[in-house]
Amino acid sequence: MTKAERALETRERILTAACEVIADIGFENISMRKVAEHAGVSKALLHYHFDTREKLFAEAMTHSFAQTGTDLDADADQVPAAVVLARILSTMLPTDAVLRQDWKLWQELWVRAGRDATARHLAVDLYDQLHTWVGGAVERGIASGEFTECDVASVSTLTLALCDGLGIRVMLDDPRVDLATARSTIWRTIAPTLGIAPDFPVI
């Protein structure tokens, strides 16, 4: 392994550790020492890669976001657009332990974005990327004739809003909203606009 490869591996290990620690105890409670210990590196090495908690938080959020749905495109050209969109929706909800951790990070970002301009810009940028992700699936469905012509931006905005609102209820373990309810509610809401069946697809 080259020096550059070792540095990249260390950076990835630190970011993974930061995501886990932030999700576990919250950003306001973390210290660089705790993250270094969790990553198995020295505090000095951590500071070499990230000189402030704020930079570490921003990089951790970006790292977490980049890992989400990385395997969804493997057969995207071989399945219906509705299945691709349904997979994206499932990835944007806390459907497993990894995604629940991602959701905890998002919740931390929402809190920080309310009072910190840097966090706010980061949140807006990540939402832009989510819009592009959802919009791309909708545009593909329209191009193939699977979906009805519609306002792609509006559908994307509605989809993200529904995922946020219902996802929070799932994270709270609200007995009125489990994952199946969240998925079916989102799908039934957007299906008429897309001109497709209201039943959530098998993914």
PDB file of C-alpha atoms in Angstrom:
ATOM      1  CA  MET A   1       0.000   0.000   0.000  1.00  0.00           C
ATOM      2  CA  THR A   2       1.380   3.397  -0.999  1.00  0.00           C
ATOM      3  CA  LYS A   3       1.566   6.377   1.345  1.00  0.00           C
ATOM      4  CA  ALA A   4      -1.356   8.006  -0.464  1.00  0.00           C
ATOM      5  CA  GLU A   5      -3.419   4.826  -0.185  1.00  0.00           C
ATOM      6  CA  ARG A   6      -2.660   4.565   3.537  1.00  0.00           C
ATOM      7  CA  ALA A   7      -3.683   8.192   4.027  1.00  0.00           C
ATOM      8  CA  LEU A   8      -6.951   7.603   2.153  1.00  0.00           C
ATOM      9  CA  GLU A   9      -7.679   4.450   4.182  1.00  0.00           C
ATOM     10  CA  THR A  10      -7.017   6.354   7.420  1.00  0.00           C
ATOM     11  CA  ARG A  11      -9.257   9.203   6.326  1.00  0.00           C
ATOM     12  CA  GLU A  12     -12.066   6.774   5.470  1.00  0.00           C
ATOM     13  CA  ARG A  13     -11.671   5.056   8.850  1.00  0.00           C
ATOM     14  CA  ILE A  14     -11.867   8.395  10.653  1.00  0.00           C
ATOM     15  CA  LEU A  15     -14.982   9.453   8.741  1.00  0.00           C
ATOM     16  CA  THR A  16     -16.705   6.138   9.413  1.00  0.00           C
ATOM     17  CA  ALA A  17     -15.855   6.455  13.103  1.00  0.00           C
ATOM     18  CA  ALA A  18     -17.090  10.059  13.182  1.00  0.00           C
ATOM     19  CA  CYS A  19     -20.433   9.030  11.651  1.00  0.00           C
ATOM     20  CA  GLU A  20     -20.859   6.317  14.280  1.00  0.00           C
ATOM     21  CA  VAL A  21     -19.904   8.553  17.217  1.00  0.00           C
ATOM     22  CA  ILE A  22     -22.049  11.504  16.072  1.00  0.00           C
ATOM     23  CA  ALA A  23     -25.037   9.214  15.528  1.00  0.00           C
ATOM     24  CA  ASP A  24     -24.499   7.631  18.944  1.00  0.00           C
ATOM     25  CA  ILE A  25     -24.029  10.681  21.174  1.00  0.00           C
ATOM     26  CA  GLY A  26     -24.769  13.735  18.999  1.00  0.00           C
ATOM     27  CA  PHE A  27     -22.438  16.337  17.557  1.00  0.00           C
ATOM     28  CA  GLU A  28     -22.583  18.631  20.577  1.00  0.00           C
ATOM     29  CA  ASN A  29     -21.223  15.831  22.777  1.00  0.00           C
ATOM     30  CA  ILE A  30     -18.391  14.569  20.602  1.00  0.00           C
ATOM     31  CA  SER A  31     -14.745  15.408  21.031  1.00  0.00           C
ATOM     32  CA  MET A  32     -11.870  14.867  18.648  1.00  0.00           C
ATOM     33  CA  ARG A  33     -10.405  12.501  21.251  1.00  0.00           C
ATOM     34  CA  LYS A  34     -13.521  10.293  21.213  1.00  0.00           C
ATOM     35  CA  VAL A  35     -13.488  10.063  17.436  1.00  0.00           C
ATOM     36  CA  ALA A  36      -9.750   9.309  17.392  1.00  0.00           C
ATOM     37  CA  GLU A  37     -10.184   6.532  19.947  1.00  0.00           C
ATOM     38  CA  HIS A  38     -13.115   5.047  18.019  1.00  0.00           C
ATOM     39  CA  ALA A  39     -11.116   5.157  14.774  1.00  0.00           C
ATOM     40  CA  GLY A  40      -8.041   3.656  16.415  1.00  0.00           C
ATOM     41  CA  VAL A  41      -5.792   6.586  15.489  1.00  0.00           C
ATOM     42  CA  SER A  42      -3.904   9.189  17.459  1.00  0.00           C
ATOM     43  CA  LYS A  43      -5.471  12.556  18.140  1.00  0.00           C
ATOM     44  CA  ALA A  44      -2.565  14.157  16.284  1.00  0.00           C
ATOM     45  CA  LEU A  45      -3.301  12.083  13.180  1.00  0.00           C
ATOM     46  CA  LEU A  46      -6.976  12.993  13.383  1.00  0.00           C
ATOM     47  CA  HIS A  47      -6.075  16.684  13.537  1.00  0.00           C
ATOM     48  CA  TYR A  48      -3.780  16.220  10.554  1.00  0.00           C
ATOM     49  CA  HIS A  49      -6.800  15.239   8.460  1.00  0.00           C
ATOM     50  CA  PHE A  50      -9.436  17.421  10.167  1.00  0.00           C
ATOM     51  CA  ASP A  51      -8.357  20.439  12.178  1.00  0.00           C
ATOM     52  CA  THR A  52     -11.810  21.312  13.601  1.00  0.00           C
ATOM     53  CA  ARG A  53     -14.942  19.476  14.744  1.00  0.00           C
ATOM     54  CA  GLU A  54     -16.983  21.495  12.242  1.00  0.00           C
ATOM     55  CA  LYS A  55     -14.891  20.337   9.289  1.00  0.00           C
ATOM     56  CA  LEU A  56     -15.045  16.770  10.556  1.00  0.00           C
ATOM     57  CA  PHE A  57     -18.834  16.973  10.843  1.00  0.00           C
ATOM     58  CA  ALA A  58     -19.246  18.360   7.312  1.00  0.00           C
ATOM     59  CA  GLU A  59     -16.957  15.695   5.846  1.00  0.00           C
ATOM     60  CA  ALA A  60     -18.711  12.970   7.837  1.00  0.00           C
ATOM     61  CA  MET A  61     -22.107  14.053   6.500  1.00  0.00           C
ATOM     62  CA  THR A  62     -20.799  14.125   2.935  1.00  0.00           C
ATOM     63  CA  HIS A  63     -19.162  10.718   3.437  1.00  0.00           C
ATOM     64  CA  SER A  64     -22.366   9.215   4.836  1.00  0.00           C
ATOM     65  CA  PHE A  65     -24.426  10.675   1.998  1.00  0.00           C
ATOM     66  CA  ALA A  66     -21.999   9.347  -0.622  1.00  0.00           C
ATOM     67  CA  GLN A  67     -22.371   5.796   0.722  1.00  0.00           C
ATOM     68  CA  THR A  68     -26.183   5.868   0.509  1.00  0.00           C
ATOM     69  CA  GLY A  69     -27.629   3.889  -2.362  1.00  0.00           C
ATOM     70  CA  THR A  70     -24.274   3.167  -3.980  1.00  0.00           C
ATOM     71  CA  ASP A  71     -25.505  -0.269  -5.102  1.00  0.00           C
ATOM     72  CA  LEU A  72     -28.809   0.871  -6.590  1.00  0.00           C
ATOM     73  CA  ASP A  73     -27.469   1.534 -10.079  1.00  0.00           C
ATOM     74  CA  ALA A  74     -26.105  -1.979 -10.634  1.00  0.00           C
ATOM     75  CA  ASP A  75     -29.152  -3.153 -12.629  1.00  0.00           C
ATOM     76  CA  ALA A  76     -30.965   0.179 -13.063  1.00  0.00           C
ATOM     77  CA  ASP A  77     -31.100  -0.275 -16.855  1.00  0.00           C
ATOM     78  CA  GLN A  78     -32.702  -3.701 -16.523  1.00  0.00           C
ATOM     79  CA  VAL A  79     -35.625  -2.950 -14.182  1.00  0.00           C
ATOM     80  CA  PRO A  80     -38.666  -0.651 -14.534  1.00  0.00           C
ATOM     81  CA  ALA A  81     -38.291   2.988 -13.550  1.00  0.00           C
ATOM     82  CA  ALA A  82     -40.931   2.426 -10.867  1.00  0.00           C
ATOM     83  CA  VAL A  83     -38.680  -0.148  -9.197  1.00  0.00           C
ATOM     84  CA  VAL A  84     -35.705   2.225  -9.339  1.00  0.00           C
ATOM     85  CA  LEU A  85     -37.790   4.996  -7.791  1.00  0.00           C
ATOM     86  CA  ALA A  86     -39.140   2.641  -5.117  1.00  0.00           C
ATOM     87  CA  ARG A  87     -35.601   1.586  -4.227  1.00  0.00           C
ATOM     88  CA  ILE A  88     -34.583   5.226  -3.901  1.00  0.00           C
ATOM     89  CA  LEU A  89     -37.555   5.919  -1.623  1.00  0.00           C
ATOM     90  CA  SER A  90     -36.627   2.952   0.574  1.00  0.00           C
ATOM     91  CA  THR A  91     -33.059   4.216   0.786  1.00  0.00           C
ATOM     92  CA  MET A  92     -34.290   7.628   1.917  1.00  0.00           C
ATOM     93  CA  LEU A  93     -36.230   6.066   4.799  1.00  0.00           C
ATOM     94  CA  PRO A  94     -34.687   4.458   7.936  1.00  0.00           C
ATOM     95  CA  THR A  95     -35.236   0.934   6.643  1.00  0.00           C
ATOM     96  CA  ASP A  96     -32.242  -0.733   8.351  1.00  0.00           C
ATOM     97  CA  ALA A  97     -29.571  -0.099  10.984  1.00  0.00           C
ATOM     98  CA  VAL A  98     -27.212   1.650   8.565  1.00  0.00           C
ATOM     99  CA  LEU A  99     -29.918   3.984   7.279  1.00  0.00           C
ATOM    100  CA  ARG A 100     -31.111   4.700  10.819  1.00  0.00           C
ATOM    101  CA  GLN A 101     -27.573   5.881  11.551  1.00  0.00           C
ATOM    102  CA  ASP A 102     -27.722   8.096   8.449  1.00  0.00           C
ATOM    103  CA  TRP A 103     -31.003   9.507   9.706  1.00  0.00           C
ATOM    104  CA  LYS A 104     -29.459  10.372  13.060  1.00  0.00           C
ATOM    105  CA  LEU A 105     -26.768  12.303  11.193  1.00  0.00           C
ATOM    106  CA  TRP A 106     -29.418  14.128   9.160  1.00  0.00           C
ATOM    107  CA  GLN A 107     -31.222  15.042  12.369  1.00  0.00           C
ATOM    108  CA  GLU A 108     -27.982  16.492  13.716  1.00  0.00           C
ATOM    109  CA  LEU A 109     -27.551  18.445  10.481  1.00  0.00           C
ATOM    110  CA  TRP A 110     -31.082  19.857  10.665  1.00  0.00           C
ATOM    111  CA  VAL A 111     -30.445  21.128  14.194  1.00  0.00           C
ATOM    112  CA  ARG A 112     -27.100  22.700  13.267  1.00  0.00           C
ATOM    113  CA  ALA A 113     -28.437  24.190  10.034  1.00  0.00           C
ATOM    114  CA  GLY A 114     -30.910  26.271  12.012  1.00  0.00           C
ATOM    115  CA  ARG A 115     -28.119  28.270  13.595  1.00  0.00           C
ATOM    116  CA  ASP A 116     -25.015  27.733  11.468  1.00  0.00           C
ATOM    117  CA  ALA A 117     -24.626  29.056   7.921  1.00  0.00           C
ATOM    118  CA  THR A 118     -22.063  26.440   6.895  1.00  0.00           C
ATOM    119  CA  ALA A 119     -24.322  23.589   8.006  1.00  0.00           C
ATOM    120  CA  ARG A 120     -27.268  25.257   6.262  1.00  0.00           C
ATOM    121  CA  HIS A 121     -25.389  25.461   2.954  1.00  0.00           C
ATOM    122  CA  LEU A 122     -24.327  21.831   3.331  1.00  0.00           C
ATOM    123  CA  ALA A 123     -27.922  20.748   3.960  1.00  0.00           C
ATOM    124  CA  VAL A 124     -29.191  22.644   0.920  1.00  0.00           C
ATOM    125  CA  ASP A 125     -26.457  21.129  -1.244  1.00  0.00           C
ATOM    126  CA  LEU A 126     -27.272  17.593  -0.094  1.00  0.00           C
ATOM    127  CA  TYR A 127     -30.973  18.178  -0.739  1.00  0.00           C
ATOM    128  CA  ASP A 128     -30.090  19.381  -4.247  1.00  0.00           C
ATOM    129  CA  GLN A 129     -28.351  16.065  -4.824  1.00  0.00           C
ATOM    130  CA  LEU A 130     -31.382  14.161  -3.532  1.00  0.00           C
ATOM    131  CA  HIS A 131     -33.611  16.160  -5.882  1.00  0.00           C
ATOM    132  CA  THR A 132     -31.367  15.173  -8.771  1.00  0.00           C
ATOM    133  CA  TRP A 133     -31.454  11.509  -7.699  1.00  0.00           C
ATOM    134  CA  VAL A 134     -35.246  11.339  -7.456  1.00  0.00           C
ATOM    135  CA  GLY A 135     -35.754  13.540 -10.500  1.00  0.00           C
ATOM    136  CA  GLY A 136     -33.499  11.344 -12.602  1.00  0.00           C
ATOM    137  CA  ALA A 137     -35.642   8.291 -11.868  1.00  0.00           C
ATOM    138  CA  VAL A 138     -38.831  10.204 -12.686  1.00  0.00           C
ATOM    139  CA  GLU A 139     -37.375  11.561 -15.924  1.00  0.00           C
ATOM    140  CA  ARG A 140     -36.327   8.067 -16.939  1.00  0.00           C
ATOM    141  CA  GLY A 141     -39.871   6.800 -16.357  1.00  0.00           C
ATOM    142  CA  ILE A 142     -41.316   9.628 -18.445  1.00  0.00           C
ATOM    143  CA  ALA A 143     -38.825   9.039 -21.271  1.00  0.00           C
ATOM    144  CA  SER A 144     -39.678   5.329 -21.403  1.00  0.00           C
ATOM    145  CA  GLY A 145     -43.413   6.002 -21.356  1.00  0.00           C
ATOM    146  CA  GLU A 146     -43.807   4.267 -18.002  1.00  0.00           C
ATOM    147  CA  PHE A 147     -44.727   7.508 -16.199  1.00  0.00           C
ATOM    148  CA  THR A 148     -47.116  10.254 -17.269  1.00  0.00           C
ATOM    149  CA  GLU A 149     -45.635  13.624 -18.227  1.00  0.00           C
ATOM    150  CA  CYS A 150     -45.438  15.722 -15.066  1.00  0.00           C
ATOM    151  CA  ASP A 151     -43.584  18.499 -13.279  1.00  0.00           C
ATOM    152  CA  VAL A 152     -40.470  16.570 -12.263  1.00  0.00           C
ATOM    153  CA  ALA A 153     -39.243  19.227  -9.831  1.00  0.00           C
ATOM    154  CA  SER A 154     -42.584  19.304  -8.010  1.00  0.00           C
ATOM    155  CA  VAL A 155     -42.747  15.513  -7.751  1.00  0.00           C
ATOM    156  CA  SER A 156     -39.195  15.432  -6.395  1.00  0.00           C
ATOM    157  CA  THR A 157     -39.951  18.131  -3.818  1.00  0.00           C
ATOM    158  CA  LEU A 158     -43.103  16.341  -2.677  1.00  0.00           C
ATOM    159  CA  THR A 159     -41.301  13.001  -2.471  1.00  0.00           C
ATOM    160  CA  LEU A 160     -38.482  14.395  -0.334  1.00  0.00           C
ATOM    161  CA  ALA A 161     -40.933  16.186   1.953  1.00  0.00           C
ATOM    162  CA  LEU A 162     -42.923  12.987   2.471  1.00  0.00           C
ATOM    163  CA  CYS A 163     -39.762  10.979   3.153  1.00  0.00           C
ATOM    164  CA  ASP A 164     -38.609  13.551   5.721  1.00  0.00           C
ATOM    165  CA  GLY A 165     -41.938  13.804   7.506  1.00  0.00           C
ATOM    166  CA  LEU A 166     -42.766  10.116   7.609  1.00  0.00           C
ATOM    167  CA  GLY A 167     -39.155   9.103   8.215  1.00  0.00           C
ATOM    168  CA  ILE A 168     -39.097  11.178  11.396  1.00  0.00           C
ATOM    169  CA  ARG A 169     -42.199   9.348  12.632  1.00  0.00           C
ATOM    170  CA  VAL A 170     -40.491   6.003  11.950  1.00  0.00           C
ATOM    171  CA  MET A 171     -37.362   7.162  13.798  1.00  0.00           C
ATOM    172  CA  LEU A 172     -39.566   8.065  16.764  1.00  0.00           C
ATOM    173  CA  ASP A 173     -41.047   4.559  16.725  1.00  0.00           C
ATOM    174  CA  ASP A 174     -44.452   6.181  16.364  1.00  0.00           C
ATOM    175  CA  PRO A 175     -46.936   3.266  16.419  1.00  0.00           C
ATOM    176  CA  ARG A 176     -49.059   5.031  13.793  1.00  0.00           C
ATOM    177  CA  VAL A 177     -46.286   5.061  11.178  1.00  0.00           C
ATOM    178  CA  ASP A 178     -44.139   2.007  10.526  1.00  0.00           C
ATOM    179  CA  LEU A 179     -41.944   1.509   7.454  1.00  0.00           C
ATOM    180  CA  ALA A 180     -44.668  -0.224   5.449  1.00  0.00           C
ATOM    181  CA  THR A 181     -47.084   2.617   6.179  1.00  0.00           C
ATOM    182  CA  ALA A 182     -44.483   5.232   5.261  1.00  0.00           C
ATOM    183  CA  ARG A 183     -43.649   3.573   1.948  1.00  0.00           C
ATOM    184  CA  SER A 184     -47.250   2.957   0.952  1.00  0.00           C
ATOM    185  CA  THR A 185     -48.309   6.498   1.910  1.00  0.00           C
ATOM    186  CA  ILE A 186     -45.568   8.073  -0.176  1.00  0.00           C
ATOM    187  CA  TRP A 187     -46.296   5.813  -3.150  1.00  0.00           C
ATOM    188  CA  ARG A 188     -50.063   6.343  -3.039  1.00  0.00           C
ATOM    189  CA  THR A 189     -49.494  10.090  -2.959  1.00  0.00           C
ATOM    190  CA  ILE A 190     -47.195  10.313  -5.975  1.00  0.00           C
ATOM    191  CA  ALA A 191     -48.658   7.456  -8.048  1.00  0.00           C
ATOM    192  CA  PRO A 192     -51.608   9.431  -9.524  1.00  0.00           C
ATOM    193  CA  THR A 193     -49.232  12.143 -10.795  1.00  0.00           C
ATOM    194  CA  LEU A 194     -46.975   9.520 -12.356  1.00  0.00           C
ATOM    195  CA  GLY A 195     -49.926   7.572 -13.777  1.00  0.00           C
ATOM    196  CA  ILE A 196     -48.933   4.281 -12.154  1.00  0.00           C
ATOM    197  CA  ALA A 197     -50.491   1.719  -9.807  1.00  0.00           C
ATOM    198  CA  PRO A 198     -50.785   2.869  -6.162  1.00  0.00           C
ATOM    199  CA  ASP A 199     -49.284  -0.326  -4.746  1.00  0.00           C
ATOM    200  CA  PHE A 200     -45.628  -0.072  -3.688  1.00  0.00           C
ATOM    201  CA  PRO A 201     -43.555  -2.192  -6.138  1.00  0.00           C
ATOM    202  CA  VAL A 202     -41.660  -5.316  -5.194  1.00  0.00           C
ATOM    203  CA  ILE A 203     -38.029  -4.212  -5.048  1.00  0.00           C
TER     204      ILE A 203
END
